[in-house]
Coordinates of C-alpha atoms and ligand atoms in Angstrom, one line a residue:
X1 CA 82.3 104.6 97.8
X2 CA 83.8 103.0 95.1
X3 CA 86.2 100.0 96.3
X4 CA 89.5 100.1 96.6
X5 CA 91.5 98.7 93.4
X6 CA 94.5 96.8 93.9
X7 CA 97.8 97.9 92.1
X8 CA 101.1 96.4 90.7
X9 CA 104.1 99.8 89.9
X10 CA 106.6 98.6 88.4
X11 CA 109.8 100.6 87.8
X12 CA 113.7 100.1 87.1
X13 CA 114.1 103.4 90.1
X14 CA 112.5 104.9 92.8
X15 CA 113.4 107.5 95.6
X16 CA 114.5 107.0 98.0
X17 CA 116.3 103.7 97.0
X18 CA 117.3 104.2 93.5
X19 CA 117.8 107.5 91.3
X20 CA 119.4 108.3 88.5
X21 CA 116.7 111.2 86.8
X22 CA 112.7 112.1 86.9
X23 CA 111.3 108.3 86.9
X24 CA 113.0 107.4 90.2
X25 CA 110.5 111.3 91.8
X26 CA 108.1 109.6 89.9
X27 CA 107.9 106.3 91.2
X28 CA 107.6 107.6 94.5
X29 CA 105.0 110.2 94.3
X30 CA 102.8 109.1 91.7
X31 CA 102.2 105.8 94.1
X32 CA 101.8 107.9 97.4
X33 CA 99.6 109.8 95.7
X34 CA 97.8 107.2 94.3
X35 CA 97.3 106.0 97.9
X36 CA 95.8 108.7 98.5
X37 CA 92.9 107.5 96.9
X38 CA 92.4 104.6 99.3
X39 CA 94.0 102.0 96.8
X40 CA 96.2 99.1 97.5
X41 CA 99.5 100.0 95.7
X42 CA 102.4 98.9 95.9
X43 CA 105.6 99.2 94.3
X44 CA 108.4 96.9 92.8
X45 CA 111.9 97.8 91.8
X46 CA 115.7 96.2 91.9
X47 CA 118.1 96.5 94.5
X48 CA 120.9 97.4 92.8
X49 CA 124.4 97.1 94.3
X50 CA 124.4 100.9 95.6
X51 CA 121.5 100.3 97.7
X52 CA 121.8 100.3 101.6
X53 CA 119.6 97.6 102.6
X54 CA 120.7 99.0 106.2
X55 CA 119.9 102.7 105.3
X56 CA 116.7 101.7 103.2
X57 CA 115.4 99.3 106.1
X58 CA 115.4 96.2 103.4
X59 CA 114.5 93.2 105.2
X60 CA 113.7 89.5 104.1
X61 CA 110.5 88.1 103.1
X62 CA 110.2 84.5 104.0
X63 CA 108.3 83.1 102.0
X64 CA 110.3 85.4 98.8
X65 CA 113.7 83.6 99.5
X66 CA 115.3 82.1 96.4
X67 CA 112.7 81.7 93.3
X68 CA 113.7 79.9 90.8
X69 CA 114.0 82.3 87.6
X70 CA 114.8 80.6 84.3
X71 CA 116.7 83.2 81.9
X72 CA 117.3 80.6 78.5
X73 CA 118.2 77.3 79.4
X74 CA 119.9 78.4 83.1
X75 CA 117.8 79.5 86.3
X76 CA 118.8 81.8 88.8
X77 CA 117.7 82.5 92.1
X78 CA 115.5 86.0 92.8
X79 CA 115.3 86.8 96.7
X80 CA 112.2 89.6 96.7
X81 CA 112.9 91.8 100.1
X82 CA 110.8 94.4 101.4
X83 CA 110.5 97.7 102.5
X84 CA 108.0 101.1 102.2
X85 CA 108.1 104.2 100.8
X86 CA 106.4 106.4 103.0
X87 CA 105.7 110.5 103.4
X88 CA 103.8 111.9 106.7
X89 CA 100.4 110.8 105.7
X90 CA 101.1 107.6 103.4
X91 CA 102.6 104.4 103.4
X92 CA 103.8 102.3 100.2
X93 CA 104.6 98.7 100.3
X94 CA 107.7 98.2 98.4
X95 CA 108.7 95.0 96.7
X96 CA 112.7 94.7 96.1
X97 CA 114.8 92.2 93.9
X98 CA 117.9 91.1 94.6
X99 CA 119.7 88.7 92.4
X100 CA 123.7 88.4 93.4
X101 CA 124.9 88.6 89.9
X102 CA 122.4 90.8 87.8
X103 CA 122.1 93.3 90.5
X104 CA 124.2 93.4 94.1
X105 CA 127.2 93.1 91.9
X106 CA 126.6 96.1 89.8
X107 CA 126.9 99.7 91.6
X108 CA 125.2 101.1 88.3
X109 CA 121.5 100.6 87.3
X110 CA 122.0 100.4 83.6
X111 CA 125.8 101.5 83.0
X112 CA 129.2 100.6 84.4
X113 CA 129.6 104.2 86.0
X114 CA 133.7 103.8 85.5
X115 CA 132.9 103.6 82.1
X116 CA 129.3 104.9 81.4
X117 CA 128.9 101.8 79.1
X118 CA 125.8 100.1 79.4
X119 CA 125.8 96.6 81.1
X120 CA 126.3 94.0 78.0
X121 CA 124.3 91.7 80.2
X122 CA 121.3 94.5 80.5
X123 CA 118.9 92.0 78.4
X124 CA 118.9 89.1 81.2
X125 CA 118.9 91.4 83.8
X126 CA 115.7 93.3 83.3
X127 CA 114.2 89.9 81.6
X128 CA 115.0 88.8 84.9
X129 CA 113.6 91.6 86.7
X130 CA 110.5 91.3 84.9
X131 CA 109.8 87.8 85.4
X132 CA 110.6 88.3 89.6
X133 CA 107.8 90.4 89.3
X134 CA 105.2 87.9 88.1
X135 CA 106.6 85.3 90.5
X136 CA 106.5 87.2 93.4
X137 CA 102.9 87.9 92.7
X138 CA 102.5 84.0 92.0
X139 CA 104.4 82.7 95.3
X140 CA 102.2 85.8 96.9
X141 CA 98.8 85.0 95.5
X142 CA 98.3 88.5 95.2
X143 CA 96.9 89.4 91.2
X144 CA 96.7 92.5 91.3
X145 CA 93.4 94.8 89.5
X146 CA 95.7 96.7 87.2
X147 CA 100.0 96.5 86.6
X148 CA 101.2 99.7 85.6
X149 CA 104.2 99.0 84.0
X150 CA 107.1 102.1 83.6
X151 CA 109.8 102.5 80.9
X152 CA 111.7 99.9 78.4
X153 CA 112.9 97.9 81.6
X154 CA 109.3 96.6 82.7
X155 CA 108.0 96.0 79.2
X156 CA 108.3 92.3 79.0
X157 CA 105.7 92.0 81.3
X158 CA 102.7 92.6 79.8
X159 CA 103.9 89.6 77.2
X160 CA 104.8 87.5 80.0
X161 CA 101.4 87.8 81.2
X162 CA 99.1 87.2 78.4
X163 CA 100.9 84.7 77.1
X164 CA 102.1 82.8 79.8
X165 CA 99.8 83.9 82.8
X166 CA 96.7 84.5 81.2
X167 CA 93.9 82.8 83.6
X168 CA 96.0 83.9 86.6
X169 CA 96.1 87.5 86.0
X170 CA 92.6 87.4 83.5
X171 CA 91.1 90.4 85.3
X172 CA 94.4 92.4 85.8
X173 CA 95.0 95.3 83.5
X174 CA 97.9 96.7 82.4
X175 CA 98.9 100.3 82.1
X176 CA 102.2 100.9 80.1
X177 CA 103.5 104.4 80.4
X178 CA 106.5 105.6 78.2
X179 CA 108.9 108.4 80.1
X180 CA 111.2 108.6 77.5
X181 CA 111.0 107.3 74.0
X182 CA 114.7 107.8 73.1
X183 CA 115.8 104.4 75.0
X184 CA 113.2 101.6 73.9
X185 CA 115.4 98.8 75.2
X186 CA 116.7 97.3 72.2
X187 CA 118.9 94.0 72.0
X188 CA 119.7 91.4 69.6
X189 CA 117.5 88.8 68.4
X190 CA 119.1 86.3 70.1
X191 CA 117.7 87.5 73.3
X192 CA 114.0 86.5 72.7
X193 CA 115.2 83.1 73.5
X194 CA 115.9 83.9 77.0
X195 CA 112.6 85.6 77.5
X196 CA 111.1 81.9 77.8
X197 CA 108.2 83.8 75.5
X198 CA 106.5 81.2 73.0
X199 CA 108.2 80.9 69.9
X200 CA 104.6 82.4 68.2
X201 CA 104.9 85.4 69.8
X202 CA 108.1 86.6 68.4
X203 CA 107.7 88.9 65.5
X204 CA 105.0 91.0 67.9
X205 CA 108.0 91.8 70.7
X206 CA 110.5 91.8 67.5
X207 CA 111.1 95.5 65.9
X208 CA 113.5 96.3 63.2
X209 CA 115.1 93.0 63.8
X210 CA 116.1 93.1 67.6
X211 CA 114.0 92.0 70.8
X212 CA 112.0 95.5 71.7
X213 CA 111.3 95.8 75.4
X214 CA 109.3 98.8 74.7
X215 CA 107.5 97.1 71.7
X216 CA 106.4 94.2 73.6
X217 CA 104.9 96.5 76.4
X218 CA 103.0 98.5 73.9
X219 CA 101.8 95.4 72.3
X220 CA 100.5 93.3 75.2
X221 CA 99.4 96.4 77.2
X222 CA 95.6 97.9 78.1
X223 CA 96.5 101.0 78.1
X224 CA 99.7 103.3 76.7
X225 CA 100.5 106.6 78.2
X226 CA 103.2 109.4 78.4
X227 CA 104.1 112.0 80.9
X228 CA 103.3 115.1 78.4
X229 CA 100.2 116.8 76.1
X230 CA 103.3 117.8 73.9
X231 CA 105.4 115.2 74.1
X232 CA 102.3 112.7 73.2
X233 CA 101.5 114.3 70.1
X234 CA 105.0 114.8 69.3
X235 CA 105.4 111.4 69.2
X236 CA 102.5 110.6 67.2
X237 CA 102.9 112.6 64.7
X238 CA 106.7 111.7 64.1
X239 CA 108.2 115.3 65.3
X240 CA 109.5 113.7 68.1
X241 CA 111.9 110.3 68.2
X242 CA 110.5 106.9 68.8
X243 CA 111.8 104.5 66.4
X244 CA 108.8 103.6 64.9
X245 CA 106.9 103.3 67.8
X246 CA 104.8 105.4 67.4
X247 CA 102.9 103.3 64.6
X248 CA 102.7 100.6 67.0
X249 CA 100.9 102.4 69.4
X250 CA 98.5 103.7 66.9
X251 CA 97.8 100.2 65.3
X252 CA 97.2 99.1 68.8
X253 CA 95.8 101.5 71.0
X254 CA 94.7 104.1 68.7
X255 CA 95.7 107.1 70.9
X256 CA 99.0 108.1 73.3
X257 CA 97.8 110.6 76.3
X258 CA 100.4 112.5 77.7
X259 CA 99.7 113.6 81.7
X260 CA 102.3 116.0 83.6
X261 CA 103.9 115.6 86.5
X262 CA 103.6 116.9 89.8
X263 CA 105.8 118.3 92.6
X264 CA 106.4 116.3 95.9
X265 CA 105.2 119.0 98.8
X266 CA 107.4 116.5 101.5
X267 CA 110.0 116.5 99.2
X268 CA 110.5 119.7 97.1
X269 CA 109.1 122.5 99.9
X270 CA 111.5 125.7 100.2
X271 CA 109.6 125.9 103.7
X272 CA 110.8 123.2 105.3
X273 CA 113.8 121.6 102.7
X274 CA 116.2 120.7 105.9
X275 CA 119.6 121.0 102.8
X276 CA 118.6 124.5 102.6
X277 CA 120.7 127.2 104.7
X278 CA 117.4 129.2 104.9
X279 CA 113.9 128.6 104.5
X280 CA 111.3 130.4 102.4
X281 CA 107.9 130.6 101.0
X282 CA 106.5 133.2 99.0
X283 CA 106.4 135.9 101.4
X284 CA 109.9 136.0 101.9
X285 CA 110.9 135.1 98.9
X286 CA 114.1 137.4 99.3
X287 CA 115.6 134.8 102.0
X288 CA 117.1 133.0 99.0
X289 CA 119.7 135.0 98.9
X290 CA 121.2 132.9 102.1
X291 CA 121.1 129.8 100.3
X292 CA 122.9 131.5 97.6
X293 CA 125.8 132.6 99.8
X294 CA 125.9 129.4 101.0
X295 CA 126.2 127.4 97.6
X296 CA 128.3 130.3 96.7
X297 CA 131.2 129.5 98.8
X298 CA 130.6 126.0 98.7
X299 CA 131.8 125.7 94.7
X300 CA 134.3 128.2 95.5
X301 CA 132.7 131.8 93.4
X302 CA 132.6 135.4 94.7
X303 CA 129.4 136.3 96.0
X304 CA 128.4 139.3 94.2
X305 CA 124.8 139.9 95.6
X306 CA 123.1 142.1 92.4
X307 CA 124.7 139.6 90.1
X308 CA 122.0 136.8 89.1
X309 CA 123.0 133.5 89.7
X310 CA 121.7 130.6 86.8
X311 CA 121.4 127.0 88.0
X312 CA 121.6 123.6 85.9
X313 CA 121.0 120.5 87.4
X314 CA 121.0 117.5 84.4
X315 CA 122.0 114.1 83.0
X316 CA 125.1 115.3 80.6
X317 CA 123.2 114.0 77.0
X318 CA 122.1 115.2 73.8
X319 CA 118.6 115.6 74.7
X320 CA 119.8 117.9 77.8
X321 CA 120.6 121.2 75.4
X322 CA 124.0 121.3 77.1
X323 CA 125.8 122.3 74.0
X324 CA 123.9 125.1 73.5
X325 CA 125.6 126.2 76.3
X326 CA 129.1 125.2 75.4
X327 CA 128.5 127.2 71.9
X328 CA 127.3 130.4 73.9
X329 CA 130.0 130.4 76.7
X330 CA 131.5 133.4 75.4
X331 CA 128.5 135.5 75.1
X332 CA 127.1 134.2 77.9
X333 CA 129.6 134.7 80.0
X334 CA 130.8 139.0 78.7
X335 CA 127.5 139.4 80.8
X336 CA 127.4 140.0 84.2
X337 CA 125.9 136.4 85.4
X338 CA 127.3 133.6 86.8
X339 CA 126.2 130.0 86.4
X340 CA 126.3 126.6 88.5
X341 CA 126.1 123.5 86.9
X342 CA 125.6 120.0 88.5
X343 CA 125.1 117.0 86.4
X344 CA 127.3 113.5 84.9
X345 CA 126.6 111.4 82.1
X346 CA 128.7 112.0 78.6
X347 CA 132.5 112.0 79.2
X348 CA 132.5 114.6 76.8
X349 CA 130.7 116.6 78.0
X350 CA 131.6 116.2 81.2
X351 CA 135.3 117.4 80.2
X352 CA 133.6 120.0 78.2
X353 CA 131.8 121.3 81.0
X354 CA 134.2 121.4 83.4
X355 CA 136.5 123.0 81.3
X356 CA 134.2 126.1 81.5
X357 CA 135.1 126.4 85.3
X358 CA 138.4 126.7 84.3
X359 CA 137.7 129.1 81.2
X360 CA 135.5 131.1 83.5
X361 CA 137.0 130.7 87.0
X362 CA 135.0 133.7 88.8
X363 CA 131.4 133.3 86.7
X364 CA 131.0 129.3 86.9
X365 CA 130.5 126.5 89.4
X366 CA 130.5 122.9 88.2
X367 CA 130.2 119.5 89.9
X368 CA 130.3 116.4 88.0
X369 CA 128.6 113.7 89.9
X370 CA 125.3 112.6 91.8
X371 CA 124.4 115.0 94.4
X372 CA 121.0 115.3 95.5
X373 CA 121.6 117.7 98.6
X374 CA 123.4 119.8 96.2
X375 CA 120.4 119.7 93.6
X376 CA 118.3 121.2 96.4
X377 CA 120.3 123.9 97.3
X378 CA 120.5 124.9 93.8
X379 CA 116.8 125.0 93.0
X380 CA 116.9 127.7 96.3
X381 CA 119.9 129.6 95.6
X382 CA 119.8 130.4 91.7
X383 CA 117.8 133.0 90.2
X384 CA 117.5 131.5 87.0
X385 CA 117.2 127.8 85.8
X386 CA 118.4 127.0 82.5
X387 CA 116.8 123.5 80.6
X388 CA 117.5 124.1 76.9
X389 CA 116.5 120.7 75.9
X390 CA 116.2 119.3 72.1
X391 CA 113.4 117.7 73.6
X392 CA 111.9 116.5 77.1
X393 CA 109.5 114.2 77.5
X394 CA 108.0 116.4 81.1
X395 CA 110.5 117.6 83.0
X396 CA 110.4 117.6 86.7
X397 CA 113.4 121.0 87.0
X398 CA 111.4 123.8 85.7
X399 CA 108.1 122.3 88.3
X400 CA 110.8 122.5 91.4
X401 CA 112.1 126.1 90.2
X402 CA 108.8 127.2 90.5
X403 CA 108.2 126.0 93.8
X404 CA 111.3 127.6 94.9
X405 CA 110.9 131.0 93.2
X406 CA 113.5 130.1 90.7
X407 CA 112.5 131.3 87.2
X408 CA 113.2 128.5 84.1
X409 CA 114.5 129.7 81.2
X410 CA 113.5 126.8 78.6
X411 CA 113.1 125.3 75.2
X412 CA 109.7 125.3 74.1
X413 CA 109.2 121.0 73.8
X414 CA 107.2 118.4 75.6
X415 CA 106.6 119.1 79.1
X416 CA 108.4 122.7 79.1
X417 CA 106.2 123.9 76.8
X418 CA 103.2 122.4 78.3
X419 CA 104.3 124.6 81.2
X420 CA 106.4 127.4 80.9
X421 CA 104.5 130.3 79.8
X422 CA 106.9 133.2 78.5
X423 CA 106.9 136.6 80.6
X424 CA 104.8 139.2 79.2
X425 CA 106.5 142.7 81.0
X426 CA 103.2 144.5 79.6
X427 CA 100.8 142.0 81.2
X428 CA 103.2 140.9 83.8
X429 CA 102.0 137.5 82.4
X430 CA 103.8 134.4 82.5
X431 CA 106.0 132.0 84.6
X432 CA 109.4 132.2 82.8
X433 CA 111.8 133.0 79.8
X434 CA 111.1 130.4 76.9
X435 CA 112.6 130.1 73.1
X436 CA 111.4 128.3 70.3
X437 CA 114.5 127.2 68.2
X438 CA 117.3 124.8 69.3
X439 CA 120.0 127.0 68.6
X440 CA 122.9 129.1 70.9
X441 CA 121.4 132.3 69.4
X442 CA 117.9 132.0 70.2
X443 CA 118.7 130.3 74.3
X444 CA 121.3 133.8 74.4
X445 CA 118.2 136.1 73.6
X446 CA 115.6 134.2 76.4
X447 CA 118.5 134.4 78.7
X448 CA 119.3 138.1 77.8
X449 CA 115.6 139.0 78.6
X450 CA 115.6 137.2 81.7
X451 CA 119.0 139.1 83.2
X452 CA 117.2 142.2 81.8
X453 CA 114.4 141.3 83.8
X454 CA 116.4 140.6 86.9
X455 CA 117.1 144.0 87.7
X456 CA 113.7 145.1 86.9
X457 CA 113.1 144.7 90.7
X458 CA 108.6 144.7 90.3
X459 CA 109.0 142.4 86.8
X460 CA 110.9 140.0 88.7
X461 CA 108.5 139.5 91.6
X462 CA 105.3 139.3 89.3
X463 CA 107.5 136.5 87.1
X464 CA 108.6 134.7 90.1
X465 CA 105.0 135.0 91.9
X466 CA 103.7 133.8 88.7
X467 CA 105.7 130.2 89.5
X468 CA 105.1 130.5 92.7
X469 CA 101.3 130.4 93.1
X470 CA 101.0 127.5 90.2
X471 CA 99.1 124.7 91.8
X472 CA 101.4 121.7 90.8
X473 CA 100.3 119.0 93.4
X474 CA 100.8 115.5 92.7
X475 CA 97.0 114.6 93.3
X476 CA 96.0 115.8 89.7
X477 CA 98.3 113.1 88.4
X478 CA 96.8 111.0 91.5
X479 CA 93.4 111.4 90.1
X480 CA 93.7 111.2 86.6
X481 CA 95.7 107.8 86.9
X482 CA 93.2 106.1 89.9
X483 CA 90.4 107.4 86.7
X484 CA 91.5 105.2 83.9
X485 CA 92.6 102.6 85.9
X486 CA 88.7 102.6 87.4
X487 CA 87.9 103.0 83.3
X488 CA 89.9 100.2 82.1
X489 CA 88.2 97.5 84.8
X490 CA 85.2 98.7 83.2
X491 CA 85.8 97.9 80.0
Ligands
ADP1 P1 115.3 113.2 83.4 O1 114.4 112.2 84.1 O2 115.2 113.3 82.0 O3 116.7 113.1 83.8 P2 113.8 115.2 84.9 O4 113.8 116.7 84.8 O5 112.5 114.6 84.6 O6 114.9 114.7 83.9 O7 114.2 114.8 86.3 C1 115.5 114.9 86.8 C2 115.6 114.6 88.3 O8 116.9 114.1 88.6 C3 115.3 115.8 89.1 O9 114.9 115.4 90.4 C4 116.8 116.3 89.3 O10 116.9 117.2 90.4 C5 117.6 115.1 89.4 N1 118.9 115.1 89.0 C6 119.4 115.0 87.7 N2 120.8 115.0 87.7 C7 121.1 115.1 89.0 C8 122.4 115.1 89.6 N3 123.6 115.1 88.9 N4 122.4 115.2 91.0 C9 121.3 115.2 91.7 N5 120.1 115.2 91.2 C10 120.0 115.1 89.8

């Protein structure tokens, strides 16, 4: 048997501590089932002032207490704590920052959530963050075979460790994977002097004028990836947003390979989700209805048991689609559906949105906030799930509506079209309702068809069996990662 490789994931979330979106599932999965393999992973996030050490089971390293970390001329202490991540069969070691200042004083990982303005001191923060990482392997003595490095807010580490650390991590490789190309961490110049990077290295983590995160990661990295076939060659060939980027990634690593998610059986399971008034596989797929009373009266709608129900569970942002659903309210809405919506981000949206409710007082549910019970009993309760996105990168929604017999009604990018297959009703083929264009007109038609469709009782069940019986375990993902790690140490 091949021997055991040692890993490094890195990652600004991960559930159970920290989540804002799909990188926080993620971080957790991806790692367990990594494990899975028989490697030595472990993972390393920061504790961020909205973390229970009590409920998370945080507890003190010694040998982790108060690192020196210089950020510019200052240095501030780093206390690394630790905890697991674990599901019935696996255990993950997990490594957790905690800096008084930079993180326990901050409820918000990235944003003020008063003000939903990002943290003018974000720079230091992850700079620090990213340098904790290499110490605590340092004070450890634990270099790891490969660091897999995740999003804008680990990408100063692969510079910090060929330019700094080079003999001490000379076998390590580093894999850099990209979940969304639309934040990069950018910051002014001016904040490449408190990277403590050598002055000679500057214009290669420098893009457009301002300190890159994400630039510095792709440069100094083994190996770039993303989380979508799509999305990847989106990316590359300039359909899809990445500041320039993309031609960074082809100068250095030639190619950008995009590899889907999966869904977390402990975690995402309509059989044994304890939020759930009912439980449910795919023989009785029928319970949902339950759930859907119970969600029902819980935001306060009439439950009307041959109307279908559409769920929406998203960050409030452009990329989201949710003005596609603003612009078709009133269409929307003449039919006989109703909707429940659970997300925050935007203020204006936010007011926008919950303005429907009040528009719409018998057809839509809305709750503005962080609710993850809440997500869950949506993905059991709704019929439909709407993700009209201008783009997304994978998507994690439309993978947990299939798992719980809820049928996606999506916008043909990235990840959603790398998985949603659109409903044949002559073949009976297909997993869902999908539409090409980003426009009001062309979401109302997919979700025309799929109400249509609803009360087609034998064309539902084949479209909802057809999610159903997808196979969409984590340990593809598992595999595929534990592979080119295996392929880069050969190199
Ligand atoms: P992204 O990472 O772009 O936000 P994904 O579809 O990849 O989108 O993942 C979103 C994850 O975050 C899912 O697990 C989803 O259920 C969860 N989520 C998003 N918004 C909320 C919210 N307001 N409350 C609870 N869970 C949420």
């Amino acid at each position: 048997m091949a021997r055991p490789l040692s890993i490094l994931f890195v990652s600004s979330e991960a559930y159970p501590f920290a989540k804002t979106g799909g990188l926080a599932d993620v971080s957790y999965s991806l790692p367990l089932a990594i494990r899975e393999f028989g490697h030595d992973i472990r993972v390393m996030i920061p504790k961020y002032g909205s973390i229970s050490e009590r409920k998370n089971k945080i507890h003190e390293i010694n040998r982790l207490r108060e690192i020196p970390i210089p950020i510019g001329e200052n240095s501030w202490p780093a206390t690394v704590k630790s905890s697991s991540m674990n599901n019935p069969r696996q255990k993950v070691q997990a490594y957790i920052t905690t800096n008084v200042n930079y993180f326990d004083a901050k409820k918000g990982f990235y944003a003020d959530p008063l003000t939903g303005i990002n943290y003018p001191d974000n720079d230091e923060r992850f700079i620090f963050f990213n340098k904790t990482v290499l110490q605590t392997c340092l004070v450890l003595g634990w270099f790891p075979d490969i660091i897999h490095c995740n999003d804008w807010q680990t990408g100063l580490i692969p510079a910090l460790i060929r330019t700094i650390y080079p003999q001490e991590f000379k076998r390590a490789k580093i894999v850099y994977t990209i979940h969304n190309f639309n934040n990069l961490g950018s910051f002014a110049s001016e904040s490449f002097d408190k990277t403590g990077l050598p002055a000679d290295v500057r214009d290669s983590v420098l893009h457009n004028g301002n300190l890159n995160f994400a630039k510095a990661g792709t440069m100094y990295s083994d190996c770039v990836t993303t989380v979508s076939p799509s999305y990847a060659a989106d990316i590359m060939s300039g359909a899809a947003y990445s500041d320039g980027i993309n031609n960074v990634i082809a100068s250095r690593h030639g190619e950008l390979s995009g590899i889907i998610h999966g869904v977390d059986n402990y975690v995402w399971n309509p059989k044994n989700d304890s939020y759930l008034a009912r439980n449910y596989d795919r023989t009785s797929v029928n319970d949902k209805f339950l759930n859907k009373e119970r969600l029902l009266n819980r935001v306060g709608l009439p439950v009307q048991y041959t109307t279908p129900l559409i769920g929406m569970i998203s960050r409030f942002s452009e990329q989201k689609g949710v003005r596609l659903l603003l612009e078709a309210a009133d269409e929307l809405f003449a039919e006989n559906v109703q909707l429940i919506i659970l997300g925050e981000g935007d203020p204006e949206l936010q007011d926008a949105v919950s303005e429907l409710k009040e528009r719409f007082p018998t057809k839509v549910g809305v709750k503005i906030g962080f609710d993850d019970e809440l997500a869950h009993l949506i993905e059991a309760s709704a019929d439909m799930f709407l993700m009209p996105s201008l783009f997304e990168p994978c998507g994690l929604n439309q993978l947990y509506s299939f798992v719980y017999g809820t049928v996606p009604i999506v916008r043909a990018t990235g990840g959603l079209a790398d998985t949603v297959s659109d409903f044949n009703p002559e073949t009976k083929e297909g997993n869902g309702f999908v539409f090409q264009e980003f426009a009001a007109d062309a979401m109302l038609v997919a979700v025309r068809r799929a109400l249509h469709t609803f009360h087609e009782r034998e064309q539902w069940e084949a479209v909802q069996q057809n999610g159903m019986n997808g196979d969409y375990s984590w340990s593809a993902s598992g595999r595929y990662y534990s592979e080119l790690y295996r392929s880069l140490l050969r190199d």
